[in-house]
């Protein structure tokens, strides 16, 4: 039997709740669906899956109970997510429109040329698209209903990567990253890499996978959606990224540069950079940490850095007296 499937994976995190609803058990699923589940299990690790018996229309709390995720009974409905008072809904790709099939770790939505699987992870959810053959669609779009002022941000250029091949962030109204979609990857069943990338059209994220009939199916693609909580911000490299993104959002260039050009940029814009970073640090690490930004810049100018965020984060790490890769933690 020819097994031809493809999986695209997404993970996003934020809180929500709904009512439990019965779905079909694995014994009632078709052979092709079971092949999809087998392909998903072979392609991904279940180490971060938090619900071994998936719950449909039931809020699942993740990320140290900061978040919850509700998976829909039907693919025409949305994944519901909530973080505090904020709601984010994610529509599934148009290729899928069936009721969910409960197969334990994974919820499956059948399609004509591809199937969709959803899993609850410890930081959010993962969406897995299993492509049946080379006639399947190359593009899978997830429309994200973002709160007012939120936006999708492609960090590829900041990471010195081609557009759409780096991490994608969801920025809040303050310009701070609150969710991250890991850089896309794809591989065929022989382990060969398949070119893939994201595109952003306002509030819609699309993964494009450039496979053809020469590839070995199933092909697996894995964008992973992650909620960025307080623990994320304590890591020096992460706070450096958050600072860089925040500065870009307000129009101050902060992409990776040589140490000397970074120092020149800070010296030329120190007042604006200090004021902006203080606000961002206060939002993420608290006012006490924000009070150290001026000192951190002075320290960072002696240490150097590959970006403005890197230099300031190093200074903050040094200022907390440990210089251990974490800030005030």
PDB file of C-alpha atoms in Angstrom:
ATOM      1  CA  UNK A   1       0.000   0.000   0.000  1.00  0.00           C
ATOM      2  CA  UNK A   2       1.261   3.446  -0.887  1.00  0.00           C
ATOM      3  CA  UNK A   3       1.435   5.619   2.221  1.00  0.00           C
ATOM      4  CA  UNK A   4       1.524   9.248   1.157  1.00  0.00           C
ATOM      5  CA  UNK A   5       1.017  11.829   3.884  1.00  0.00           C
ATOM      6  CA  UNK A   6       2.356  15.229   4.967  1.00  0.00           C
ATOM      7  CA  UNK A   7       2.337  16.930   8.275  1.00  0.00           C
ATOM      8  CA  UNK A   8       2.567  20.634   9.011  1.00  0.00           C
ATOM      9  CA  UNK A   9       2.731  21.551  12.707  1.00  0.00           C
ATOM     10  CA  UNK A  10       1.815  24.651  14.658  1.00  0.00           C
ATOM     11  CA  UNK A  11       1.807  25.552  18.334  1.00  0.00           C
ATOM     12  CA  UNK A  12       0.335  28.726  19.893  1.00  0.00           C
ATOM     13  CA  UNK A  13      -0.530  29.396  23.500  1.00  0.00           C
ATOM     14  CA  UNK A  14      -3.095  31.501  25.304  1.00  0.00           C
ATOM     15  CA  UNK A  15      -6.128  30.654  27.685  1.00  0.00           C
ATOM     16  CA  UNK A  16      -9.736  29.607  26.902  1.00  0.00           C
ATOM     17  CA  UNK A  17     -12.580  27.285  27.897  1.00  0.00           C
ATOM     18  CA  UNK A  18     -15.625  25.510  26.459  1.00  0.00           C
ATOM     19  CA  UNK A  19     -17.857  22.439  26.942  1.00  0.00           C
ATOM     20  CA  UNK A  20     -16.736  18.849  26.499  1.00  0.00           C
ATOM     21  CA  UNK A  21     -18.134  17.073  23.445  1.00  0.00           C
ATOM     22  CA  UNK A  22     -18.010  13.417  22.350  1.00  0.00           C
ATOM     23  CA  UNK A  23     -15.999  12.495  19.248  1.00  0.00           C
ATOM     24  CA  UNK A  24     -15.234   9.284  17.396  1.00  0.00           C
ATOM     25  CA  UNK A  25     -12.761   6.877  18.972  1.00  0.00           C
ATOM     26  CA  UNK A  26      -9.756   5.391  17.187  1.00  0.00           C
ATOM     27  CA  UNK A  27     -11.545   2.094  16.598  1.00  0.00           C
ATOM     28  CA  UNK A  28     -14.079   3.938  14.448  1.00  0.00           C
ATOM     29  CA  UNK A  29     -11.491   5.671  12.274  1.00  0.00           C
ATOM     30  CA  UNK A  30     -10.547   4.576   8.775  1.00  0.00           C
ATOM     31  CA  UNK A  31      -7.309   2.894   7.807  1.00  0.00           C
ATOM     32  CA  UNK A  32      -6.109   6.098   6.132  1.00  0.00           C
ATOM     33  CA  UNK A  33      -6.634   8.069   9.360  1.00  0.00           C
ATOM     34  CA  UNK A  34      -4.674   5.490  11.303  1.00  0.00           C
ATOM     35  CA  UNK A  35      -1.891   5.884   8.726  1.00  0.00           C
ATOM     36  CA  UNK A  36      -1.998   9.627   9.383  1.00  0.00           C
ATOM     37  CA  UNK A  37      -1.664   9.058  13.126  1.00  0.00           C
ATOM     38  CA  UNK A  38       1.246   6.673  12.536  1.00  0.00           C
ATOM     39  CA  UNK A  39       2.961   9.258  10.322  1.00  0.00           C
ATOM     40  CA  UNK A  40       2.468  11.949  12.975  1.00  0.00           C
ATOM     41  CA  UNK A  41       3.835   9.733  15.734  1.00  0.00           C
ATOM     42  CA  UNK A  42       6.856   8.780  13.620  1.00  0.00           C
ATOM     43  CA  UNK A  43       7.576  12.390  12.704  1.00  0.00           C
ATOM     44  CA  UNK A  44       7.182  14.081  16.078  1.00  0.00           C
ATOM     45  CA  UNK A  45       8.033  13.564  19.705  1.00  0.00           C
ATOM     46  CA  UNK A  46       5.173  13.266  22.173  1.00  0.00           C
ATOM     47  CA  UNK A  47       7.355  14.361  25.096  1.00  0.00           C
ATOM     48  CA  UNK A  48       5.703  17.783  25.277  1.00  0.00           C
ATOM     49  CA  UNK A  49       2.133  16.581  24.713  1.00  0.00           C
ATOM     50  CA  UNK A  50       0.233  17.306  27.915  1.00  0.00           C
ATOM     51  CA  UNK A  51      -3.066  15.549  27.206  1.00  0.00           C
ATOM     52  CA  UNK A  52      -2.789  11.829  26.521  1.00  0.00           C
ATOM     53  CA  UNK A  53      -6.541  11.582  25.996  1.00  0.00           C
ATOM     54  CA  UNK A  54      -7.308  14.657  23.941  1.00  0.00           C
ATOM     55  CA  UNK A  55     -10.279  16.765  25.003  1.00  0.00           C
ATOM     56  CA  UNK A  56     -12.481  18.379  22.368  1.00  0.00           C
ATOM     57  CA  UNK A  57     -14.251  21.648  23.253  1.00  0.00           C
ATOM     58  CA  UNK A  58     -12.556  21.436  26.636  1.00  0.00           C
ATOM     59  CA  UNK A  59     -10.129  24.072  27.908  1.00  0.00           C
ATOM     60  CA  UNK A  60      -6.690  22.615  28.641  1.00  0.00           C
ATOM     61  CA  UNK A  61      -4.403  24.664  30.879  1.00  0.00           C
ATOM     62  CA  UNK A  62      -0.751  24.844  29.866  1.00  0.00           C
ATOM     63  CA  UNK A  63       2.376  26.927  30.514  1.00  0.00           C
ATOM     64  CA  UNK A  64       2.230  26.716  34.299  1.00  0.00           C
ATOM     65  CA  UNK A  65      -1.519  27.390  34.192  1.00  0.00           C
ATOM     66  CA  UNK A  66      -0.993  30.820  32.596  1.00  0.00           C
ATOM     67  CA  UNK A  67      -2.724  29.624  29.430  1.00  0.00           C
ATOM     68  CA  UNK A  68      -5.463  27.351  28.180  1.00  0.00           C
ATOM     69  CA  UNK A  69      -6.302  25.999  24.747  1.00  0.00           C
ATOM     70  CA  UNK A  70      -9.637  24.716  23.431  1.00  0.00           C
ATOM     71  CA  UNK A  71      -9.574  22.495  20.340  1.00  0.00           C
ATOM     72  CA  UNK A  72     -12.685  22.669  18.108  1.00  0.00           C
ATOM     73  CA  UNK A  73     -15.168  19.855  17.461  1.00  0.00           C
ATOM     74  CA  UNK A  74     -15.231  20.742  13.756  1.00  0.00           C
ATOM     75  CA  UNK A  75     -12.496  22.071  11.470  1.00  0.00           C
ATOM     76  CA  UNK A  76     -14.801  24.918  10.386  1.00  0.00           C
ATOM     77  CA  UNK A  77     -14.589  26.238  13.947  1.00  0.00           C
ATOM     78  CA  UNK A  78     -11.637  27.969  15.602  1.00  0.00           C
ATOM     79  CA  UNK A  79      -9.058  26.995  18.151  1.00  0.00           C
ATOM     80  CA  UNK A  80      -9.851  29.195  21.155  1.00  0.00           C
ATOM     81  CA  UNK A  81      -7.014  30.581  23.251  1.00  0.00           C
ATOM     82  CA  UNK A  82      -6.938  32.918  26.186  1.00  0.00           C
ATOM     83  CA  UNK A  83      -4.180  34.594  28.186  1.00  0.00           C
ATOM     84  CA  UNK A  84      -5.552  36.614  31.063  1.00  0.00           C
ATOM     85  CA  UNK A  85      -8.100  38.940  29.516  1.00  0.00           C
ATOM     86  CA  UNK A  86      -6.819  38.532  25.966  1.00  0.00           C
ATOM     87  CA  UNK A  87      -8.417  36.137  23.463  1.00  0.00           C
ATOM     88  CA  UNK A  88      -6.829  34.773  20.318  1.00  0.00           C
ATOM     89  CA  UNK A  89      -8.729  32.500  17.931  1.00  0.00           C
ATOM     90  CA  UNK A  90      -7.035  30.524  15.168  1.00  0.00           C
ATOM     91  CA  UNK A  91      -8.952  29.335  12.112  1.00  0.00           C
ATOM     92  CA  UNK A  92      -7.840  26.068  10.531  1.00  0.00           C
ATOM     93  CA  UNK A  93      -6.831  25.797   6.847  1.00  0.00           C
ATOM     94  CA  UNK A  94      -9.677  25.644   4.350  1.00  0.00           C
ATOM     95  CA  UNK A  95      -8.624  22.177   3.176  1.00  0.00           C
ATOM     96  CA  UNK A  96     -10.280  20.683   6.275  1.00  0.00           C
ATOM     97  CA  UNK A  97     -13.969  20.831   7.231  1.00  0.00           C
ATOM     98  CA  UNK A  98     -14.826  17.596   9.041  1.00  0.00           C
ATOM     99  CA  UNK A  99     -15.693  16.702  12.625  1.00  0.00           C
ATOM    100  CA  UNK A 100     -12.763  15.827  14.843  1.00  0.00           C
ATOM    101  CA  UNK A 101     -11.730  12.208  15.333  1.00  0.00           C
ATOM    102  CA  UNK A 102     -10.300  11.563  18.803  1.00  0.00           C
ATOM    103  CA  UNK A 103      -7.290   9.270  18.506  1.00  0.00           C
ATOM    104  CA  UNK A 104      -5.727   9.684  21.931  1.00  0.00           C
ATOM    105  CA  UNK A 105      -2.805  12.113  21.803  1.00  0.00           C
ATOM    106  CA  UNK A 106      -4.056  13.692  18.588  1.00  0.00           C
ATOM    107  CA  UNK A 107      -7.273  15.101  17.150  1.00  0.00           C
ATOM    108  CA  UNK A 108      -7.648  14.412  13.420  1.00  0.00           C
ATOM    109  CA  UNK A 109      -9.649  16.366  10.833  1.00  0.00           C
ATOM    110  CA  UNK A 110      -9.930  14.516   7.535  1.00  0.00           C
ATOM    111  CA  UNK A 111      -9.408  16.168   4.151  1.00  0.00           C
ATOM    112  CA  UNK A 112      -9.469  15.095   0.508  1.00  0.00           C
ATOM    113  CA  UNK A 113      -5.722  15.189  -0.177  1.00  0.00           C
ATOM    114  CA  UNK A 114      -4.418  15.852   3.316  1.00  0.00           C
ATOM    115  CA  UNK A 115      -5.382  15.424   6.969  1.00  0.00           C
ATOM    116  CA  UNK A 116      -4.947  17.758   9.920  1.00  0.00           C
ATOM    117  CA  UNK A 117      -3.900  16.717  13.409  1.00  0.00           C
ATOM    118  CA  UNK A 118      -3.950  18.892  16.547  1.00  0.00           C
ATOM    119  CA  UNK A 119      -2.160  18.224  19.837  1.00  0.00           C
ATOM    120  CA  UNK A 120      -2.062  20.067  23.148  1.00  0.00           C
ATOM    121  CA  UNK A 121       1.553  20.758  24.141  1.00  0.00           C
ATOM    122  CA  UNK A 122       3.021  21.991  27.390  1.00  0.00           C
ATOM    123  CA  UNK A 123       3.240  25.518  25.934  1.00  0.00           C
ATOM    124  CA  UNK A 124       0.228  25.607  23.625  1.00  0.00           C
ATOM    125  CA  UNK A 125      -0.844  23.539  20.620  1.00  0.00           C
ATOM    126  CA  UNK A 126       0.664  21.924  17.580  1.00  0.00           C
ATOM    127  CA  UNK A 127      -1.172  21.533  14.271  1.00  0.00           C
ATOM    128  CA  UNK A 128      -0.026  18.701  12.015  1.00  0.00           C
ATOM    129  CA  UNK A 129      -0.885  18.549   8.339  1.00  0.00           C
ATOM    130  CA  UNK A 130      -0.393  15.162   6.735  1.00  0.00           C
ATOM    131  CA  UNK A 131      -0.192  15.507   2.959  1.00  0.00           C
ATOM    132  CA  UNK A 132      -1.368  12.448   1.050  1.00  0.00           C
ATOM    133  CA  UNK A 133       0.499  12.878  -2.245  1.00  0.00           C
ATOM    134  CA  UNK A 134       2.057  15.349  -4.673  1.00  0.00           C
ATOM    135  CA  UNK A 135      -1.392  16.582  -5.767  1.00  0.00           C
ATOM    136  CA  UNK A 136      -2.070  18.080  -2.341  1.00  0.00           C
ATOM    137  CA  UNK A 137      -1.939  21.810  -1.695  1.00  0.00           C
ATOM    138  CA  UNK A 138       1.432  23.463  -1.087  1.00  0.00           C
ATOM    139  CA  UNK A 139      -0.080  26.231   1.060  1.00  0.00           C
ATOM    140  CA  UNK A 140      -1.858  26.021   4.426  1.00  0.00           C
ATOM    141  CA  UNK A 141      -3.198  29.231   5.927  1.00  0.00           C
ATOM    142  CA  UNK A 142      -4.072  29.893   9.567  1.00  0.00           C
ATOM    143  CA  UNK A 143      -6.081  33.070  10.111  1.00  0.00           C
ATOM    144  CA  UNK A 144      -5.352  34.487  13.559  1.00  0.00           C
ATOM    145  CA  UNK A 145      -7.932  36.681  15.241  1.00  0.00           C
ATOM    146  CA  UNK A 146      -5.601  38.984  17.176  1.00  0.00           C
ATOM    147  CA  UNK A 147      -6.558  41.527  19.848  1.00  0.00           C
ATOM    148  CA  UNK A 148      -6.521  45.164  18.749  1.00  0.00           C
ATOM    149  CA  UNK A 149      -2.992  46.483  18.375  1.00  0.00           C
ATOM    150  CA  UNK A 150      -1.402  43.037  18.082  1.00  0.00           C
ATOM    151  CA  UNK A 151       0.535  42.059  14.954  1.00  0.00           C
ATOM    152  CA  UNK A 152       2.558  39.283  13.344  1.00  0.00           C
ATOM    153  CA  UNK A 153       6.286  39.992  13.014  1.00  0.00           C
ATOM    154  CA  UNK A 154       8.747  38.109  10.787  1.00  0.00           C
ATOM    155  CA  UNK A 155      12.122  38.034  12.574  1.00  0.00           C
ATOM    156  CA  UNK A 156      13.958  36.381   9.663  1.00  0.00           C
ATOM    157  CA  UNK A 157      15.958  39.452   8.629  1.00  0.00           C
ATOM    158  CA  UNK A 158      16.907  40.132  12.239  1.00  0.00           C
ATOM    159  CA  UNK A 159      18.166  36.537  12.411  1.00  0.00           C
ATOM    160  CA  UNK A 160      20.080  36.913   9.099  1.00  0.00           C
ATOM    161  CA  UNK A 161      17.764  34.463   7.340  1.00  0.00           C
ATOM    162  CA  UNK A 162      15.731  34.634   4.133  1.00  0.00           C
ATOM    163  CA  UNK A 163      12.215  36.085   4.509  1.00  0.00           C
ATOM    164  CA  UNK A 164       9.812  33.633   6.113  1.00  0.00           C
ATOM    165  CA  UNK A 165      12.482  31.167   7.206  1.00  0.00           C
ATOM    166  CA  UNK A 166      13.056  32.475  10.739  1.00  0.00           C
ATOM    167  CA  UNK A 167      10.895  32.756  13.829  1.00  0.00           C
ATOM    168  CA  UNK A 168       7.542  34.516  13.648  1.00  0.00           C
ATOM    169  CA  UNK A 169       6.430  36.516  16.697  1.00  0.00           C
ATOM    170  CA  UNK A 170       3.075  37.840  17.808  1.00  0.00           C
ATOM    171  CA  UNK A 171       3.617  41.319  19.220  1.00  0.00           C
ATOM    172  CA  UNK A 172       1.223  42.929  21.670  1.00  0.00           C
ATOM    173  CA  UNK A 173       0.129  46.581  21.598  1.00  0.00           C
ATOM    174  CA  UNK A 174       3.373  47.502  23.377  1.00  0.00           C
ATOM    175  CA  UNK A 175       5.442  45.954  20.577  1.00  0.00           C
ATOM    176  CA  UNK A 176       6.586  43.133  22.868  1.00  0.00           C
ATOM    177  CA  UNK A 177       6.647  39.506  21.662  1.00  0.00           C
ATOM    178  CA  UNK A 178       4.098  37.413  23.560  1.00  0.00           C
ATOM    179  CA  UNK A 179       3.986  34.334  21.316  1.00  0.00           C
ATOM    180  CA  UNK A 180       6.528  32.760  18.983  1.00  0.00           C
ATOM    181  CA  UNK A 181       6.155  30.417  16.023  1.00  0.00           C
ATOM    182  CA  UNK A 182       9.409  28.535  15.580  1.00  0.00           C
ATOM    183  CA  UNK A 183      11.156  28.706  12.218  1.00  0.00           C
ATOM    184  CA  UNK A 184       9.504  26.353   9.743  1.00  0.00           C
ATOM    185  CA  UNK A 185      11.153  23.121   8.672  1.00  0.00           C
ATOM    186  CA  UNK A 186      10.070  20.266   6.453  1.00  0.00           C
ATOM    187  CA  UNK A 187      11.480  16.867   5.563  1.00  0.00           C
ATOM    188  CA  UNK A 188      10.324  13.874   3.578  1.00  0.00           C
ATOM    189  CA  UNK A 189      10.009  10.317   4.857  1.00  0.00           C
ATOM    190  CA  UNK A 190      13.659   9.647   3.998  1.00  0.00           C
ATOM    191  CA  UNK A 191      14.763  12.537   6.195  1.00  0.00           C
ATOM    192  CA  UNK A 192      15.611  14.865   3.296  1.00  0.00           C
ATOM    193  CA  UNK A 193      14.943  18.572   3.864  1.00  0.00           C
ATOM    194  CA  UNK A 194      12.139  20.099   1.819  1.00  0.00           C
ATOM    195  CA  UNK A 195      12.167  23.889   1.251  1.00  0.00           C
ATOM    196  CA  UNK A 196       9.512  25.648   3.313  1.00  0.00           C
ATOM    197  CA  UNK A 197       8.750  29.158   4.507  1.00  0.00           C
ATOM    198  CA  UNK A 198       6.066  31.342   6.052  1.00  0.00           C
ATOM    199  CA  UNK A 199       4.273  34.271   4.509  1.00  0.00           C
ATOM    200  CA  UNK A 200       2.279  36.871   6.435  1.00  0.00           C
ATOM    201  CA  UNK A 201      -0.750  38.668   5.039  1.00  0.00           C
ATOM    202  CA  UNK A 202      -2.054  40.939   7.800  1.00  0.00           C
ATOM    203  CA  UNK A 203      -3.443  38.479  10.379  1.00  0.00           C
ATOM    204  CA  UNK A 204      -2.988  35.311   8.298  1.00  0.00           C
ATOM    205  CA  UNK A 205       0.047  33.054   8.581  1.00  0.00           C
ATOM    206  CA  UNK A 206       0.624  30.675   5.668  1.00  0.00           C
ATOM    207  CA  UNK A 207       3.150  27.880   5.504  1.00  0.00           C
ATOM    208  CA  UNK A 208       4.358  27.071   1.990  1.00  0.00           C
ATOM    209  CA  UNK A 209       6.050  23.726   1.364  1.00  0.00           C
ATOM    210  CA  UNK A 210       7.852  23.340  -1.965  1.00  0.00           C
ATOM    211  CA  UNK A 211       7.515  19.589  -2.488  1.00  0.00           C
ATOM    212  CA  UNK A 212       7.066  17.740  -5.782  1.00  0.00           C
ATOM    213  CA  UNK A 213       6.507  14.211  -7.061  1.00  0.00           C
ATOM    214  CA  UNK A 214      10.192  13.402  -6.557  1.00  0.00           C
ATOM    215  CA  UNK A 215       9.885  13.704  -2.780  1.00  0.00           C
ATOM    216  CA  UNK A 216       9.310  10.696  -0.545  1.00  0.00           C
ATOM    217  CA  UNK A 217       5.951  10.899   1.215  1.00  0.00           C
ATOM    218  CA  UNK A 218       4.936  11.584   3.887  1.00  0.00           C
ATOM    219  CA  UNK A 219       6.586  15.002   4.110  1.00  0.00           C
ATOM    220  CA  UNK A 220       6.638  16.564   7.562  1.00  0.00           C
ATOM    221  CA  UNK A 221       6.672  20.298   8.289  1.00  0.00           C
ATOM    222  CA  UNK A 222       6.748  21.663  11.834  1.00  0.00           C
ATOM    223  CA  UNK A 223       5.987  25.228  12.863  1.00  0.00           C
ATOM    224  CA  UNK A 224       5.677  25.240  16.642  1.00  0.00           C
ATOM    225  CA  UNK A 225       3.685  27.939  18.453  1.00  0.00           C
ATOM    226  CA  UNK A 226       5.001  28.924  21.879  1.00  0.00           C
ATOM    227  CA  UNK A 227       3.667  31.229  24.574  1.00  0.00           C
ATOM    228  CA  UNK A 228       6.373  33.536  25.878  1.00  0.00           C
ATOM    229  CA  UNK A 229       5.802  33.776  29.616  1.00  0.00           C
ATOM    230  CA  UNK A 230       7.809  35.397  32.395  1.00  0.00           C
ATOM    231  CA  UNK A 231      10.372  32.598  32.503  1.00  0.00           C
ATOM    232  CA  UNK A 232      11.128  33.137  28.820  1.00  0.00           C
ATOM    233  CA  UNK A 233      12.013  36.763  29.461  1.00  0.00           C
ATOM    234  CA  UNK A 234      14.546  35.953  32.163  1.00  0.00           C
ATOM    235  CA  UNK A 235      16.901  34.315  29.697  1.00  0.00           C
ATOM    236  CA  UNK A 236      19.494  36.801  28.392  1.00  0.00           C
ATOM    237  CA  UNK A 237      19.257  35.754  24.747  1.00  0.00           C
ATOM    238  CA  UNK A 238      15.466  36.022  24.816  1.00  0.00           C
ATOM    239  CA  UNK A 239      15.353  39.451  26.429  1.00  0.00           C
ATOM    240  CA  UNK A 240      17.914  40.561  23.829  1.00  0.00           C
ATOM    241  CA  UNK A 241      15.524  39.450  21.092  1.00  0.00           C
ATOM    242  CA  UNK A 242      12.580  41.166  22.792  1.00  0.00           C
ATOM    243  CA  UNK A 243      14.532  44.439  23.027  1.00  0.00           C
ATOM    244  CA  UNK A 244      15.570  44.271  19.376  1.00  0.00           C
ATOM    245  CA  UNK A 245      12.012  43.599  18.210  1.00  0.00           C
ATOM    246  CA  UNK A 246      10.606  46.353  20.406  1.00  0.00           C
ATOM    247  CA  UNK A 247      13.134  48.866  19.051  1.00  0.00           C
ATOM    248  CA  UNK A 248      12.397  47.865  15.459  1.00  0.00           C
ATOM    249  CA  UNK A 249       8.674  48.295  16.163  1.00  0.00           C
ATOM    250  CA  UNK A 250       9.236  51.919  17.223  1.00  0.00           C
ATOM    251  CA  UNK A 251      11.517  52.693  14.284  1.00  0.00           C
ATOM    252  CA  UNK A 252      14.974  52.404  15.845  1.00  0.00           C
ATOM    253  CA  UNK A 253      17.245  50.094  13.854  1.00  0.00           C
ATOM    254  CA  UNK A 254      18.323  47.176  15.999  1.00  0.00           C
ATOM    255  CA  UNK A 255      19.160  44.337  13.654  1.00  0.00           C
ATOM    256  CA  UNK A 256      22.410  42.405  14.045  1.00  0.00           C
ATOM    257  CA  UNK A 257      25.478  44.563  13.336  1.00  0.00           C
ATOM    258  CA  UNK A 258      29.158  44.631  14.212  1.00  0.00           C
ATOM    259  CA  UNK A 259      29.905  45.582  17.800  1.00  0.00           C
ATOM    260  CA  UNK A 260      31.359  48.926  16.755  1.00  0.00           C
ATOM    261  CA  UNK A 261      28.294  49.953  14.741  1.00  0.00           C
ATOM    262  CA  UNK A 262      25.988  48.847  17.558  1.00  0.00           C
ATOM    263  CA  UNK A 263      27.926  51.066  19.987  1.00  0.00           C
ATOM    264  CA  UNK A 264      27.702  54.000  17.568  1.00  0.00           C
ATOM    265  CA  UNK A 265      23.955  53.463  17.166  1.00  0.00           C
ATOM    266  CA  UNK A 266      23.398  53.452  20.924  1.00  0.00           C
ATOM    267  CA  UNK A 267      25.530  56.541  21.488  1.00  0.00           C
ATOM    268  CA  UNK A 268      23.631  58.412  18.781  1.00  0.00           C
ATOM    269  CA  UNK A 269      20.200  57.377  20.112  1.00  0.00           C
ATOM    270  CA  UNK A 270      20.904  56.676  23.773  1.00  0.00           C
ATOM    271  CA  UNK A 271      18.077  58.768  25.215  1.00  0.00           C
ATOM    272  CA  UNK A 272      15.375  57.291  22.978  1.00  0.00           C
ATOM    273  CA  UNK A 273      16.735  53.763  23.345  1.00  0.00           C
ATOM    274  CA  UNK A 274      16.951  54.066  27.136  1.00  0.00           C
ATOM    275  CA  UNK A 275      13.394  55.378  27.442  1.00  0.00           C
ATOM    276  CA  UNK A 276      11.982  52.698  25.114  1.00  0.00           C
ATOM    277  CA  UNK A 277      13.864  49.821  26.734  1.00  0.00           C
ATOM    278  CA  UNK A 278      12.933  50.957  30.253  1.00  0.00           C
ATOM    279  CA  UNK A 279       9.242  50.733  29.332  1.00  0.00           C
ATOM    280  CA  UNK A 280       9.684  47.303  27.785  1.00  0.00           C
ATOM    281  CA  UNK A 281      11.735  45.899  30.652  1.00  0.00           C
ATOM    282  CA  UNK A 282       9.221  47.247  33.170  1.00  0.00           C
ATOM    283  CA  UNK A 283       6.483  45.360  31.301  1.00  0.00           C
ATOM    284  CA  UNK A 284       8.410  42.090  31.205  1.00  0.00           C
ATOM    285  CA  UNK A 285      10.692  41.973  34.269  1.00  0.00           C
ATOM    286  CA  UNK A 286       9.230  44.703  36.469  1.00  0.00           C
ATOM    287  CA  UNK A 287      10.108  48.257  37.464  1.00  0.00           C
ATOM    288  CA  UNK A 288      13.067  47.180  39.600  1.00  0.00           C
ATOM    289  CA  UNK A 289      14.804  45.614  36.609  1.00  0.00           C
ATOM    290  CA  UNK A 290      13.883  48.607  34.433  1.00  0.00           C
ATOM    291  CA  UNK A 291      15.712  50.930  36.823  1.00  0.00           C
ATOM    292  CA  UNK A 292      18.958  49.199  35.819  1.00  0.00           C
ATOM    293  CA  UNK A 293      18.665  49.917  32.077  1.00  0.00           C
ATOM    294  CA  UNK A 294      20.833  53.067  32.146  1.00  0.00           C
ATOM    295  CA  UNK A 295      23.543  51.241  34.084  1.00  0.00           C
ATOM    296  CA  UNK A 296      23.185  48.205  31.819  1.00  0.00           C
ATOM    297  CA  UNK A 297      23.817  50.336  28.718  1.00  0.00           C
ATOM    298  CA  UNK A 298      26.982  51.765  30.274  1.00  0.00           C
ATOM    299  CA  UNK A 299      28.182  48.253  31.144  1.00  0.00           C
ATOM    300  CA  UNK A 300      27.159  46.914  27.738  1.00  0.00           C
ATOM    301  CA  UNK A 301      29.168  49.584  25.922  1.00  0.00           C
ATOM    302  CA  UNK A 302      32.298  48.086  27.509  1.00  0.00           C
ATOM    303  CA  UNK A 303      31.254  44.526  26.630  1.00  0.00           C
ATOM    304  CA  UNK A 304      30.003  45.082  23.090  1.00  0.00           C
ATOM    305  CA  UNK A 305      27.335  43.042  21.331  1.00  0.00           C
ATOM    306  CA  UNK A 306      26.001  41.872  17.995  1.00  0.00           C
ATOM    307  CA  UNK A 307      22.813  43.942  18.315  1.00  0.00           C
ATOM    308  CA  UNK A 308      21.396  46.654  20.555  1.00  0.00           C
ATOM    309  CA  UNK A 309      19.364  44.068  22.439  1.00  0.00           C
ATOM    310  CA  UNK A 310      22.363  41.785  22.857  1.00  0.00           C
ATOM    311  CA  UNK A 311      24.500  44.603  24.257  1.00  0.00           C
ATOM    312  CA  UNK A 312      21.846  45.809  26.718  1.00  0.00           C
ATOM    313  CA  UNK A 313      20.917  42.277  27.812  1.00  0.00           C
ATOM    314  CA  UNK A 314      24.578  41.560  28.549  1.00  0.00           C
ATOM    315  CA  UNK A 315      24.703  44.717  30.627  1.00  0.00           C
ATOM    316  CA  UNK A 316      21.572  43.698  32.558  1.00  0.00           C
ATOM    317  CA  UNK A 317      23.003  40.244  33.174  1.00  0.00           C
ATOM    318  CA  UNK A 318      26.236  41.765  34.458  1.00  0.00           C
ATOM    319  CA  UNK A 319      24.342  44.316  36.561  1.00  0.00           C
ATOM    320  CA  UNK A 320      22.429  41.640  38.486  1.00  0.00           C
ATOM    321  CA  UNK A 321      25.753  40.404  39.873  1.00  0.00           C
ATOM    322  CA  UNK A 322      25.749  36.917  38.348  1.00  0.00           C
ATOM    323  CA  UNK A 323      26.377  37.125  34.578  1.00  0.00           C
ATOM    324  CA  UNK A 324      24.988  33.624  34.198  1.00  0.00           C
ATOM    325  CA  UNK A 325      22.857  33.984  31.067  1.00  0.00           C
ATOM    326  CA  UNK A 326      19.743  34.954  33.049  1.00  0.00           C
ATOM    327  CA  UNK A 327      18.520  38.386  34.130  1.00  0.00           C
ATOM    328  CA  UNK A 328      17.340  38.919  37.697  1.00  0.00           C
ATOM    329  CA  UNK A 329      16.653  35.187  38.074  1.00  0.00           C
TER     330      UNK A 329
END
